[in-house]
Structures are given as structure tokens and as C-alpha cells.
Tab-separated table of C-alpha atoms in Angstrom:
chain	number	residue	atom	x	y	z
A	206	MET	CA	51.023	342.262	140.918
A	207	THR	CA	50.915	346.274	142.210
A	208	LEU	CA	54.218	346.658	143.529
A	209	HIS	CA	54.611	349.782	145.629
A	210	TYR	CA	58.182	352.476	146.031
A	211	PRO	CA	58.871	354.878	148.475
A	212	ALA	CA	56.791	357.635	148.994
A	213	PRO	CA	57.272	361.168	147.116
A	214	GLY	CA	59.275	363.082	149.280
A	215	ALA	CA	62.382	365.757	149.383
A	216	SER	CA	64.569	362.716	147.629
A	217	PRO	CA	65.525	363.133	144.405
A	218	ALA	CA	64.910	360.085	143.374
A	219	SER	CA	60.887	360.524	144.044
A	220	ILE	CA	60.278	362.488	141.096
A	221	GLN	CA	60.699	359.489	138.910
A	222	ILE	CA	58.212	357.358	140.271
A	223	THR	CA	54.631	357.810	139.650
A	224	ARG	CA	51.990	357.087	143.089
A	225	GLU	CA	50.984	353.859	141.101
A	226	GLY	CA	54.546	353.122	141.539
A	227	ARG	CA	55.608	352.959	138.582
A	228	LEU	CA	58.859	354.857	136.740
A	229	LYS	CA	57.855	358.503	134.614
A	230	HIS	CA	61.956	359.046	133.611
A	231	PHE	CA	65.004	357.411	135.287
A	232	LEU	CA	67.404	359.712	136.497
A	233	THR	CA	69.556	358.280	139.591
A	234	ILE	CA	69.716	354.920	140.353
A	235	GLU	CA	69.309	356.045	144.735
A	236	GLY	CA	66.034	355.202	146.259
A	237	LEU	CA	65.196	352.841	143.350
A	238	ASN	CA	64.218	349.649	145.371
A	239	ARG	CA	65.640	345.887	144.159
A	240	ALA	CA	61.730	344.858	143.163
A	241	LEU	CA	61.805	347.610	140.561
A	242	ILE	CA	65.656	346.876	139.247
A	243	THR	CA	64.523	343.808	138.658
A	244	GLU	CA	61.948	344.668	136.885
A	245	ILE	CA	63.957	346.313	134.454
A	246	LEU	CA	66.914	343.146	134.361
A	247	ASP	CA	63.312	341.169	134.021
A	248	THR	CA	61.670	343.055	130.981
A	249	ALA	CA	65.083	343.522	128.943
A	250	GLU	CA	65.687	339.440	129.578
A	251	SER	CA	62.962	339.758	126.979
A	252	PHE	CA	63.529	341.966	124.808
A	253	ALA	CA	67.415	340.184	124.742
A	254	SER	CA	65.425	337.544	123.338
A	255	MET	CA	64.517	339.943	120.277
A	256	ASN	CA	67.348	338.976	118.697
A	257	ASP	CA	66.315	335.743	117.174
A	258	GLN	CA	64.422	337.639	115.395
A	259	SER	CA	64.037	337.851	111.206
A	260	VAL	CA	61.753	341.027	112.122
A	261	LYS	CA	64.334	342.531	115.009
A	262	LYS	CA	61.461	344.973	116.129
A	263	VAL	CA	58.565	345.705	117.674
A	264	PRO	CA	55.405	348.148	117.602
A	265	LEU	CA	55.051	349.408	121.425
A	266	LEU	CA	56.313	352.832	121.015
A	267	ARG	CA	55.447	353.416	117.216
A	268	GLY	CA	54.392	357.370	116.996
A	269	LYS	CA	56.126	358.040	119.953
A	270	THR	CA	59.540	360.223	119.150
A	271	VAL	CA	62.244	360.078	121.279
A	272	ILE	CA	64.998	363.395	121.090
A	273	ASN	CA	68.172	362.724	121.948
A	274	LEU	CA	69.212	365.484	124.046
A	275	PHE	CA	73.212	365.192	124.405
A	276	PHE	CA	75.069	368.270	125.808
A	277	GLU	CA	77.953	366.515	125.287
A	278	ALA	CA	80.293	364.203	123.478
A	279	SER	CA	79.168	360.689	123.323
A	280	THR	CA	78.858	357.550	121.025
A	281	ARG	CA	78.609	354.545	122.323
A	282	THR	CA	75.651	355.430	124.820
A	283	ARG	CA	74.591	357.911	122.012
A	284	THR	CA	73.886	354.544	119.721
A	285	THR	CA	72.506	352.288	121.565
A	286	PHE	CA	69.725	354.989	123.508
A	287	GLU	CA	69.223	355.491	119.493
A	288	LEU	CA	69.197	351.914	117.673
A	289	ALA	CA	66.809	350.936	121.435
A	290	ALA	CA	64.742	353.436	119.785
A	291	LYS	CA	64.743	352.111	116.757
A	292	ARG	CA	64.060	348.761	117.839
A	293	LEU	CA	61.124	350.061	119.806
A	294	SER	CA	59.346	351.521	116.527
A	295	ALA	CA	59.974	354.863	117.582
A	296	ASP	CA	60.996	357.572	116.085
A	297	VAL	CA	64.423	358.896	117.114
A	298	LEU	CA	66.126	363.149	116.328
A	299	ASN	CA	69.890	363.748	117.842
A	300	ILE	CA	70.508	367.274	118.753
A	301	ASN	CA	73.807	367.184	119.646
A	302	ILE	CA	74.495	371.179	121.233
A	303	GLY	CA	78.183	371.259	121.673
A	304	GLN	CA	80.311	371.381	124.964
A	305	SER	CA	81.609	374.702	124.822
A	306	SER	CA	78.371	376.961	124.856
A	307	ALA	CA	77.433	376.850	128.092
A	308	VAL	CA	73.667	376.259	128.323
A	309	LYS	CA	72.108	377.210	131.141
A	310	GLY	CA	69.392	378.005	133.016
A	311	GLU	CA	66.836	379.959	130.785
A	312	SER	CA	67.882	379.008	127.385
A	313	LEU	CA	67.989	375.799	128.537
A	314	LEU	CA	64.275	375.614	128.982
A	315	ASP	CA	63.750	377.769	125.869
A	316	THR	CA	65.889	374.704	124.152
A	317	LEU	CA	62.900	373.066	125.838
A	318	ARG	CA	59.681	374.339	125.623
A	319	ASN	CA	61.037	374.221	121.752
A	320	LEU	CA	60.934	370.776	121.498
A	321	GLU	CA	58.293	370.342	124.010
A	322	ALA	CA	56.886	372.300	120.447
A	323	MET	CA	57.713	369.744	118.265
A	324	TYR	CA	55.650	366.916	120.029
A	325	CYS	CA	58.172	364.861	121.615
A	326	ASP	CA	58.362	361.754	124.067
A	327	MET	CA	60.852	361.645	125.868
A	328	PHE	CA	63.941	362.909	126.008
A	329	ILE	CA	67.309	361.395	126.852
A	330	VAL	CA	69.668	363.968	127.873
A	331	ARG	CA	73.231	363.666	128.868
A	332	HIS	CA	74.688	366.616	130.234
A	333	ALA	CA	78.521	367.983	132.125
A	334	ASP	CA	77.226	369.914	134.631
A	335	SER	CA	75.528	366.963	137.822
A	336	GLY	CA	72.163	367.218	138.315
A	337	ALA	CA	71.131	368.361	134.227
A	338	SER	CA	68.660	365.829	133.607
A	339	GLN	CA	66.672	366.579	136.823
A	340	PHE	CA	66.502	369.593	136.865
A	341	ILE	CA	64.786	369.275	132.670
A	342	ALA	CA	62.841	366.853	134.435
A	343	HIS	CA	61.621	369.741	136.638
A	344	HIS	CA	60.129	371.794	133.727
A	345	VAL	CA	59.558	368.975	130.952
A	346	ALA	CA	55.765	369.120	130.052
A	347	PRO	CA	54.336	366.312	132.354
A	348	HIS	CA	53.479	363.858	129.264
A	349	ILE	CA	57.578	363.909	128.654
A	350	SER	CA	59.788	361.278	130.229
A	351	VAL	CA	63.423	361.550	130.784
A	352	LEU	CA	66.211	359.818	130.747
A	353	ASN	CA	69.917	360.752	131.971
A	354	ALA	CA	72.600	359.440	129.763
A	355	GLY	CA	75.002	360.819	131.952
A	356	ASP	CA	75.677	363.952	133.970
A	357	GLY	CA	78.577	365.239	134.986
A	358	ARG	CA	80.018	363.598	138.382
A	359	HIS	CA	76.914	362.302	139.412
A	360	ALA	CA	75.360	359.770	137.382
A	361	HIS	CA	74.296	356.814	134.666
A	362	PRO	CA	71.720	354.928	135.480
A	363	THR	CA	71.128	353.218	132.267
A	364	GLN	CA	75.234	352.111	132.377
A	365	ALA	CA	74.391	351.165	135.738
A	366	MET	CA	71.794	348.867	134.523
A	367	LEU	CA	73.226	347.145	131.737
A	368	ASP	CA	75.895	345.979	133.952
A	369	MET	CA	73.879	344.715	136.256
A	370	PHE	CA	72.329	343.075	133.721
A	371	THR	CA	75.194	341.839	132.225
A	372	ILE	CA	77.065	340.675	135.959
A	373	ARG	CA	73.032	338.180	136.694
A	374	ARG	CA	73.613	336.873	133.141
A	375	HIS	CA	76.794	335.794	133.816
A	376	LYS	CA	76.422	335.384	138.180
A	377	GLY	CA	73.525	334.845	138.222
A	378	ASP	CA	72.722	335.171	142.479
A	379	PHE	CA	74.783	338.986	143.694
A	380	THR	CA	75.072	338.371	147.178
A	381	LYS	CA	77.398	335.683	146.924
A	382	LEU	CA	79.430	338.637	144.736
A	383	ARG	CA	82.736	340.236	145.456
A	384	VAL	CA	82.718	343.047	142.824
A	385	ALA	CA	85.398	345.107	142.751
A	386	ILE	CA	85.500	349.050	140.699
A	387	VAL	CA	89.339	349.917	139.911
A	388	GLY	CA	90.068	353.100	138.987
A	389	ASP	CA	88.908	356.589	138.940
A	390	ILE	CA	86.277	356.580	141.010
A	391	LEU	CA	86.677	360.212	141.791
A	392	HIS	CA	85.062	361.282	138.406
A	393	SER	CA	82.815	358.412	137.514
A	394	ARG	CA	79.931	358.623	137.554
A	395	VAL	CA	79.034	355.117	136.013
A	396	ALA	CA	81.106	354.320	139.601
A	397	ARG	CA	78.667	356.644	141.679
A	398	SER	CA	75.055	354.761	139.833
A	399	GLN	CA	77.448	351.382	140.272
A	400	ILE	CA	77.627	351.214	143.926
A	401	HIS	CA	73.945	351.931	144.494
A	402	ALA	CA	73.060	349.017	142.119
A	403	LEU	CA	74.917	346.514	144.014
A	404	ASN	CA	74.194	347.939	147.219
A	405	ILE	CA	70.237	347.344	146.168
A	406	LEU	CA	70.843	343.625	144.946
A	407	ASN	CA	72.645	342.967	147.703
A	408	THR	CA	75.294	342.627	146.559
A	409	GLY	CA	77.872	340.801	149.367
A	410	GLU	CA	80.734	342.319	149.225
A	411	VAL	CA	81.747	345.833	147.203
A	412	ARG	CA	85.302	346.816	146.601
A	413	VAL	CA	86.632	349.623	145.398
A	414	ILE	CA	90.100	350.464	144.160
A	415	ALA	CA	91.931	353.525	143.750
A	416	PRO	CA	95.286	355.920	145.005
A	417	LYS	CA	93.330	358.486	147.519
A	418	THR	CA	93.343	361.166	144.713
A	419	LEU	CA	91.009	358.913	142.917
A	420	LEU	CA	88.508	358.707	145.692
A	421	PRO	CA	86.576	360.171	147.070
A	422	ALA	CA	85.613	362.300	150.272
A	423	GLU	CA	84.197	359.351	152.883
A	424	VAL	CA	83.729	357.078	150.274
A	425	GLU	CA	83.304	354.267	152.754
A	426	LYS	CA	79.764	355.620	153.832
A	427	LEU	CA	78.060	354.432	150.196
A	428	GLY	CA	78.732	350.929	151.420
A	429	VAL	CA	82.124	349.511	149.773
A	430	HIS	CA	85.397	348.411	151.318
A	431	VAL	CA	88.543	350.724	150.356
A	432	PHE	CA	91.440	349.231	149.105
A	433	HIS	CA	94.716	351.311	147.774
A	434	ASP	CA	95.943	348.146	146.074
A	435	LEU	CA	95.841	346.279	143.869
A	436	GLU	CA	96.287	342.894	144.546
A	437	GLN	CA	94.496	343.217	147.640
A	438	GLY	CA	91.608	344.739	146.403
A	439	LEU	CA	92.037	341.856	143.428
A	440	ARG	CA	91.678	339.086	145.330
A	441	ASP	CA	89.023	336.993	144.981
A	442	VAL	CA	86.846	338.834	142.823
A	443	ASP	CA	83.861	337.479	141.289
A	444	VAL	CA	83.668	340.711	138.378
A	445	VAL	CA	86.113	343.576	138.394
A	446	ILE	CA	84.837	347.068	136.349
A	447	MET	CA	87.874	348.440	135.743
A	448	LEU	CA	86.841	352.471	134.890
A	449	ARG	CA	88.473	354.656	132.108
A	450	LEU	CA	90.711	357.897	133.605
A	451	GLN	CA	88.751	360.827	132.646
A	452	LYS	CA	91.744	362.152	131.285
A	453	GLU	CA	89.346	365.143	130.409
A	454	ARG	CA	87.725	365.968	134.051
A	455	MET	CA	91.258	365.811	135.696
A	456	GLN	CA	92.630	368.735	136.956
A	457	GLY	CA	96.036	369.310	138.399
A	458	ALA	CA	98.157	366.846	139.659
A	459	LEU	CA	96.341	363.574	140.968
A	460	LEU	CA	98.764	361.900	139.233
A	461	PRO	CA	102.625	361.635	138.313
A	462	SER	CA	102.041	359.678	134.937
A	463	GLU	CA	99.989	357.905	132.503
A	464	HIS	CA	102.539	354.894	132.728
A	465	GLU	CA	102.725	355.413	136.016
A	466	TYR	CA	99.730	354.840	136.602
A	467	PHE	CA	99.294	351.053	134.217
A	468	GLN	CA	102.419	350.513	136.723
A	469	LEU	CA	100.706	350.864	139.809
A	470	TYR	CA	96.738	350.073	138.749
A	471	GLY	CA	96.959	348.982	135.672
A	472	LEU	CA	94.591	345.528	135.014
A	473	THR	CA	97.079	343.873	133.167
A	474	GLU	CA	96.961	339.577	133.155
A	475	GLU	CA	99.091	339.161	135.767
A	476	ARG	CA	97.005	340.872	137.786
A	477	LEU	CA	93.544	339.232	137.348
A	478	LYS	CA	95.383	336.120	138.484
A	479	VAL	CA	95.119	336.545	141.969
A	480	ALA	CA	91.010	336.843	141.733
A	481	ALA	CA	88.624	334.291	141.009
A	482	PRO	CA	89.310	331.666	138.654
A	483	ASP	CA	85.973	332.417	137.013
A	484	ALA	CA	86.011	336.275	136.977
A	485	ILE	CA	84.744	338.730	134.498
A	486	VAL	CA	86.311	341.407	133.453
A	487	MET	CA	84.226	344.338	132.778
A	488	HIS	CA	84.401	348.168	131.119
A	489	PRO	CA	82.440	351.156	130.245
A	490	GLY	CA	84.136	352.085	127.354
A	491	PRO	CA	86.408	353.698	125.881
A	492	ALA	CA	88.882	351.809	127.177
A	493	ASN	CA	92.541	353.399	127.404
A	494	ARG	CA	95.102	350.291	126.594
A	495	GLY	CA	97.841	350.708	128.703
A	496	VAL	CA	96.446	353.149	130.694
A	497	GLU	CA	93.779	351.476	133.798
A	498	ILE	CA	93.844	348.084	131.074
A	499	SER	CA	96.305	346.441	129.088
A	500	SER	CA	94.534	345.106	125.731
A	501	ARG	CA	96.133	341.468	126.005
A	502	VAL	CA	92.792	341.563	129.496
A	503	ALA	CA	89.967	343.958	127.190
A	504	ASP	CA	90.085	341.400	124.122
A	505	GLY	CA	90.336	337.808	126.553
A	506	PRO	CA	88.216	335.573	127.362
A	507	ARG	CA	87.924	337.469	130.323
A	508	SER	CA	86.320	340.152	128.632
A	509	VAL	CA	82.614	340.784	128.799
A	510	ILE	CA	83.164	344.540	127.903
A	511	LEU	CA	81.465	343.655	123.649
A	512	GLU	CA	78.080	341.941	125.707
A	513	GLN	CA	77.793	345.413	127.530
A	514	VAL	CA	77.918	347.134	124.474
A	515	THR	CA	74.298	344.669	123.099
A	516	ASN	CA	73.229	344.447	126.792
A	517	GLY	CA	73.826	348.049	126.917
A	518	ILE	CA	70.464	348.340	123.982
A	519	ALA	CA	68.100	345.618	125.867
A	520	VAL	CA	68.635	347.514	128.436
A	521	ARG	CA	67.148	350.691	126.910
A	522	MET	CA	64.100	349.169	125.472
A	523	ALA	CA	63.142	348.424	129.213
A	524	ILE	CA	63.719	351.398	130.365
A	525	MET	CA	62.257	353.014	127.627
A	526	SER	CA	59.100	350.953	127.392
A	527	MET	CA	58.836	351.210	130.868
A	528	VAL	CA	59.026	355.355	131.836
A	529	MET	CA	56.264	355.693	128.150
A	530	GLY	CA	53.895	352.827	129.193
A	531	ALA	CA	53.832	354.749	132.716
A	532	ASN	CA	51.688	358.036	130.658
A	533	PRO	CA	48.525	356.632	129.925
A	534	GLY	CA	46.523	358.678	127.758
A	535	GLY	CA	49.724	360.767	127.682
A	536	ALA	CA	50.149	362.472	124.598
A	537	ALA	CA	48.197	361.001	121.772
B	1435	MET	CA	29.542	323.182	135.352
B	1436	ILE	CA	33.414	323.704	134.948
B	1437	PRO	CA	34.607	320.805	132.686
B	1438	LYS	CA	37.379	319.184	134.237
B	1439	VAL	CA	40.883	319.584	131.344
B	1440	ASP	CA	42.426	316.847	131.498
B	1441	THR	CA	38.791	315.625	129.410
B	1442	LEU	CA	39.394	318.941	126.965
B	1443	LEU	CA	42.866	317.349	127.217
B	1444	ASP	CA	41.850	314.184	125.596
B	1445	HIS	CA	39.236	315.641	123.681
B	1446	MET	CA	41.078	318.488	121.740
B	1447	THR	CA	44.192	316.020	121.454
B	1448	GLY	CA	42.331	313.981	118.915
B	1449	ALA	CA	40.748	316.610	117.540
B	1450	LEU	CA	44.434	317.701	116.207
B	1451	THR	CA	45.047	314.140	115.613
B	1452	ASP	CA	42.311	314.839	112.810
B	1453	LEU	CA	43.744	317.940	112.006
B	1454	ILE	CA	46.966	317.406	111.478
B	1455	ARG	CA	46.230	313.679	108.758
B	1456	GLU	CA	42.917	315.185	107.246
B	1457	ARG	CA	44.941	318.604	106.388
B	1458	GLY	CA	48.131	316.554	105.775
B	1459	LEU	CA	50.261	318.910	108.302
B	1460	GLU	CA	54.166	317.985	108.711
B	1461	ASP	CA	55.650	317.968	110.827
B	1462	PRO	CA	53.808	320.611	112.935
B	1463	LEU	CA	56.173	322.966	115.846
B	1464	MET	CA	53.637	323.309	118.298
B	1465	VAL	CA	53.618	327.274	120.061
B	1466	GLY	CA	52.654	328.384	123.643
B	1467	ILE	CA	51.352	332.053	124.691
B	1468	HIS	CA	52.334	333.119	127.888
B	1469	THR	CA	51.413	331.532	130.717
B	1470	GLY	CA	48.196	329.940	130.240
B	1471	GLY	CA	49.238	328.587	126.121
B	1472	VAL	CA	52.485	327.587	128.147
B	1473	TRP	CA	50.103	325.124	130.277
B	1474	VAL	CA	48.212	323.476	127.717
B	1475	ALA	CA	50.731	324.003	124.974
B	1476	ARG	CA	53.386	321.120	126.876
B	1477	GLU	CA	50.063	318.905	126.972
B	1478	LEU	CA	49.228	318.762	123.679
B	1479	HIS	CA	52.752	318.625	122.865
B	1480	ARG	CA	53.441	315.941	124.896
B	1481	ARG	CA	49.740	313.547	123.657
B	1482	LEU	CA	50.008	314.691	120.802
B	1483	GLY	CA	53.609	313.761	120.673
B	1484	LEU	CA	54.988	316.346	118.642
B	1485	PRO	CA	59.057	315.299	117.881
B	1486	GLY	CA	60.207	319.324	118.236
B	1487	ARG	CA	60.426	321.444	121.282
B	1488	LEU	CA	57.682	323.104	121.902
B	1489	GLY	CA	58.102	327.525	121.636
B	1490	GLU	CA	57.100	329.790	123.600
B	1491	LEU	CA	55.843	333.275	122.988
B	1492	ASP	CA	55.185	336.370	125.502
B	1493	ILE	CA	52.960	338.771	123.198
B	1494	SER	CA	53.729	342.067	126.268
B	1495	PHE	CA	55.852	343.638	123.600
B	1496	TYR	CA	52.877	343.032	120.778
B	1497	ARG	CA	49.786	344.635	122.899
B	1498	ASP	CA	47.259	346.874	121.187
B	1499	ASP	CA	46.397	348.457	124.432
B	1500	PHE	CA	49.581	349.008	126.049
B	1501	SER	CA	49.822	353.294	125.750
B	1502	ARG	CA	46.773	352.724	127.614
B	1503	ILE	CA	48.057	350.187	130.853
B	1504	GLY	CA	51.375	350.476	129.493
B	1505	MET	CA	53.547	347.260	130.615
B	1506	HIS	CA	52.301	343.933	131.874
B	1507	PRO	CA	55.019	344.012	135.282
B	1508	GLN	CA	55.999	340.631	134.414
B	1509	VAL	CA	56.881	339.578	130.622
B	1510	LYS	CA	58.475	336.942	129.661
B	1511	PRO	CA	61.470	336.025	127.015
B	1512	SER	CA	59.746	334.495	123.415
B	1513	ASN	CA	61.369	331.414	123.203
B	1514	LEU	CA	60.562	330.183	119.578
B	1515	PRO	CA	64.042	327.013	119.423
B	1516	PHE	CA	63.282	326.457	114.933
B	1517	SER	CA	63.095	328.434	112.012
B	1518	LEU	CA	59.931	329.767	111.209
B	1519	ASP	CA	60.153	329.824	107.607
B	1520	ASP	CA	57.513	326.825	105.455
B	1521	ALA	CA	56.146	325.552	108.592
B	1522	HIS	CA	53.310	324.508	109.840
B	1523	ILE	CA	52.735	326.240	112.621
B	1524	ILE	CA	49.789	324.953	116.129
B	1525	LEU	CA	49.427	328.131	117.919
B	1526	VAL	CA	48.118	327.327	121.493
B	1527	ASP	CA	46.464	329.787	123.501
B	1528	ASP	CA	44.002	328.790	127.054
B	1529	VAL	CA	41.175	331.537	127.186
B	1530	LEU	CA	39.753	332.273	123.721
B	1531	TYR	CA	38.177	336.053	123.904
B	1532	THR	CA	38.596	339.055	122.113
B	1533	GLY	CA	40.677	337.852	120.172
B	1534	ARG	CA	43.367	340.251	120.652
B	1535	THR	CA	46.045	338.233	121.721
B	1536	ILE	CA	45.476	336.180	118.833
B	1537	ARG	CA	46.128	339.256	116.344
B	1538	ALA	CA	49.221	339.913	118.601
B	1539	ALA	CA	50.661	336.801	118.319
B	1540	MET	CA	50.406	336.278	115.000
B	1541	ASN	CA	52.386	339.374	114.403
B	1542	GLU	CA	55.061	338.686	116.583
B	1543	LEU	CA	54.746	335.146	114.748
B	1544	PHE	CA	55.811	336.706	111.351
B	1545	ASP	CA	58.915	339.108	112.501
B	1546	PHE	CA	60.623	335.208	113.380
B	1547	GLY	CA	59.725	334.211	110.617
B	1548	ARG	CA	56.758	333.655	107.123
B	1549	PRO	CA	54.987	330.057	108.511
B	1550	ALA	CA	52.949	328.496	105.356
B	1551	SER	CA	49.971	328.177	107.912
B	1552	ILE	CA	49.037	328.491	111.137
B	1553	THR	CA	46.724	326.489	112.684
B	1554	LEU	CA	44.555	328.116	116.779
B	1555	ALA	CA	43.642	325.581	118.843
B	1556	VAL	CA	42.457	326.534	122.845
B	1557	LEU	CA	41.442	324.960	125.734
B	1558	VAL	CA	38.231	327.142	126.198
B	1559	GLU	CA	36.391	329.619	123.441
B	1560	ARG	CA	33.869	332.304	124.860
B	1561	GLY	CA	31.542	334.498	122.964
B	1562	GLY	CA	32.454	338.783	122.672
B	1563	ARG	CA	35.151	338.349	119.063
B	1564	GLU	CA	35.849	341.647	118.916
B	1565	LEU	CA	38.511	340.707	115.479
B	1566	PRO	CA	37.304	338.119	113.063
B	1567	ILE	CA	40.223	335.034	114.795
B	1568	GLU	CA	37.897	331.921	114.805
B	1569	ALA	CA	39.488	329.317	116.961
B	1570	GLN	CA	39.739	324.882	114.549
B	1571	VAL	CA	40.544	323.388	118.138
B	1572	VAL	CA	38.510	324.083	120.634
B	1573	GLY	CA	38.040	322.069	124.428
B	1574	ALA	CA	34.881	323.969	124.814
B	1575	ARG	CA	32.796	327.104	124.349
B	1576	LEU	CA	31.300	327.834	127.892
B	1577	ASP	CA	30.189	331.554	128.600
B	1578	PRO	CA	30.141	332.913	131.909
B	1579	GLY	CA	28.367	336.290	132.866
B	1580	PRO	CA	29.138	339.947	131.978
B	1581	GLN	CA	30.978	340.328	134.824
B	1582	GLU	CA	33.286	336.865	135.207
B	1583	GLN	CA	36.085	336.368	134.028
B	1584	ILE	CA	37.499	332.098	133.142
B	1585	LYS	CA	40.657	331.632	135.021
B	1586	LEU	CA	43.425	328.216	134.155
B	1587	SER	CA	45.153	328.409	137.688
B	1588	GLY	CA	48.867	325.343	136.779
B	1589	PRO	CA	50.502	324.217	136.283
B	1590	GLU	CA	49.979	321.730	138.397
B	1591	PRO	CA	47.094	320.347	137.872
B	1592	LEU	CA	45.362	322.690	135.744
B	1593	GLU	CA	42.567	324.133	136.644
B	1594	LEU	CA	39.086	326.064	135.241
B	1595	THR	CA	38.287	328.615	137.830
B	1596	LEU	CA	35.442	331.445	136.737
B	1597	VAL	CA	35.965	334.583	138.857
B	1598	ARG	CA	34.180	337.869	139.215
B	1599	THR	CA	36.433	340.592	137.397
B	1600	GLU	CA	36.338	342.718	140.871
B	1601	ASP	CA	38.227	340.287	142.339
B	1602	THR	CA	40.508	340.503	139.596
B	1603	ALA	CA	43.560	342.552	140.559
């Protein structure tokens, strides 16, 4: 079966799809179609079944070299990418480039050229600047694939995919679902990628719940219903996605205090009662307990937060093997 | 002349019954290779009245042509609902040709455990082996032209056809 994806053009997504319609880089959810997103989820489902194997490793990326290029701190994302690469039998190198050293323009290209000279095949990039992984994808040698592990406020597409995978495993059909994303939408690359993915999958209703100061301008244009009141927004939802209050990105007085934020937007067992009785609670981590979510909810029976972490491995294995498979005859 | 699948299955059932008895294979576990092999295995499993559940194997992650053709777009989960350690495995596929699929399947099986033995049963075999792999139970041997492919369609009804290679996408 040959799948056809949108033709190349000026859109940021075009660079990530080859002319044959295969995934070459994974930079953003925007511009992907439902067939491709479903293919990623299906492939991830197969990798998840690998957990039954006594040898939890497949030889797919044997001989490939993956470089975790992190310009910004991360534990969960980096380690699950590393584990995913290792379970695919790739060799992995972790390079952490200090957040303080503003790596831009020529010096970033210098770094890339040096890494390319070591015959690597894939860059996993996290960077504080929006568009950084796209910039890198534009400038790398043709056989290299770039995966965005979070760029500024722009996108965190593998997180969104593992969230879709977790939702699909619990709820199945997206068209009947009400999904609420709660909290700091303004600074959240996770929320942006989730909203795109949920819309592409035809989710019944996508809500965002936040104070006006934590919402981007014209957020409605992303195809969401906006609520400023937590209890109204949570009514009858099937999935609650809590976001981390990004304290380190917060400049100026967007919030009165963490305590007051919890009073208004913190998820507690009491508030969760208005959601659907089988609603699940998600959080991309790390959670600020007592700020956006109470410990009782985070550790409670509705929480699928640790499942999200586990699912991140299978989803990242799927995306890594799909982009490497798009390089027939690449770096031999 | 393309044989009827039903006739081949009858023949294989008889051959497998003899083989299980002769070799003293206790409680054999059957594993089919996606997609055609699972269809054939389902039939054999039923006809032989094997007690355990049927295992299903998708060998996409173990293929040797991944770096040339990339990921198969419709990979399915492998599902082996039993322990392979010290078990007698009957591995089932639809067509045995180069032997590369069976090589990949055996590698995958060994990542699940260490079986006591593996027996290979195929609905059809054709010439063109590229690896030293042979089946112990064969429904029929066919020798189509070099431009032709043997294709099993199913699951209901199971039917063998010859397809010209240019026609297959």
C-alpha cells in the first residue's frame, strides 16, 4: 500500500516527509495526516508487545549511531530516547550542551559538522529556541534524520504521540472523546503538539482550561474550546491532561502565587468528580505536586502518568525505525 | 494446476500427526507467521486439536532488508501467549521461498526463550532457497516461473493464486 502525504511546499512539515511519502525527520505534528499518525501508533503497538520478550531488543538499527543532542536539561525524554535506541540495537551517544552557552548560528553548524564527521545517522535534538530542530534538519547531511525532542515553546511531537498512544489504548475511538488540556498552555510545546494531534485524529472535542494570562493569543484558532473555570471545563471529559506550570519560563507577574494557582486550577479528587466516571488523568511530567495536581490524583487510580513514561519507549522506537527506514541505502 | 488449500491442509494434518508421534513431541506449541502463516496455522491448530493457544509472529523487526526497503507499513504485534523455554515449536508459514523469513522468525523466537525444538510446516514450497533452511512438513511443491509469485489470499476462503510480479505493489 502506498500512502500519500501533502506535497512539499513552504509548510514547516514538508521537510519531514520524503517525496515517496515516508517520514524522514520528525519535527512537528502539524501537516502530518491521519494515516501517518495511525501508522506510527500501530507500529508502536508492535514494539510495546516486545515487553513480553526475555531479550527486549531487536536488531533493526544495528550499526546505526544515534546522537542525543540536548541543549536543554531533560531526564525522562532523554533516557526514554536512549533506551528506545538501545532496544533497537543502535549505538547511542549523549551530548549535553549547557543551557547557558547560547549556541547559535555558526557555532551550532560547527557542532553539527563535527558530529557528522563521526558518521552518525540520527540527531535527537532538544533546544530552548523554537525552530532549532528544524534549522538543524535543514542543514544536516542528507542521510541524517532529525527528531525534535522539544524546541522552545514550539513543539514536542514525540510527547504528543505517546500521549495519543496512551489515550488510544484506554479509550479507542477518538471521535467520541472529550479531552481537556489544563494549565500553562502559553508556555507549553506539549500542549501545542497535543492539540494538533488530537485534531488530526478527529477528536470529538478538545478543550483548554487556563487563566487568560496563560493562554496564547487567538488560541481558539487552533480548534479548541476555551474555558477559564476548571469545574466547567472538566464536566464530562474522558481525558484530563494536566500541564506542568513552567516556572522557569515564567517572566513577569502572570500568576499571583502557586498557592492561589492550586486553589483555582489545581486538580484534586473533588474536582475530578465532574469528569466522566472512567476519565483518565495524564501529565507529561515532571509534575509539580500541590501546584497543578494533588498527590492523591497523581498517584490515584485514574492516573496513567507512569504508563505514559513506559509508552514513550515504544512510541520513540516506532518513530526512530520509521525515519531510518526512509533512508534506503543511506549511510552504509 | 494450483491445488486446493483444503486438500493441502488435510495432507499436512496427516503428516504432522505422524511426525509428532514419531518424534515424541510432547505438547507442541504452534506459531504462525503473519499474515498467511497465521491463517494456515489457525486451520492446522484446529484440525490437530492442539490444546494450547496459537502463537502469532510478525517478523518485521527481524528482517534483513530493513536498511534497503525500510519498515513494513502494516506491522502487527507478535503474540506468544506461552513460555518457549524447553517447548517443541511447530512454526507455520504459507510459502517457503528464499528462507529469509524463516531465518528472521527463528531469531525472533530465540529472543522469547530457548525452545527444545522447532519444526517447520509450510503450505507450499518453491525452489530458490538462499539459506540452508528446509521444511519438515510441506503441503505441496510448486514451481512457478521466475516472474511469478505464489500468493495466499484469505482468511475466508483460503485460496492460492499465481501473481505476476509486476502486478504486485
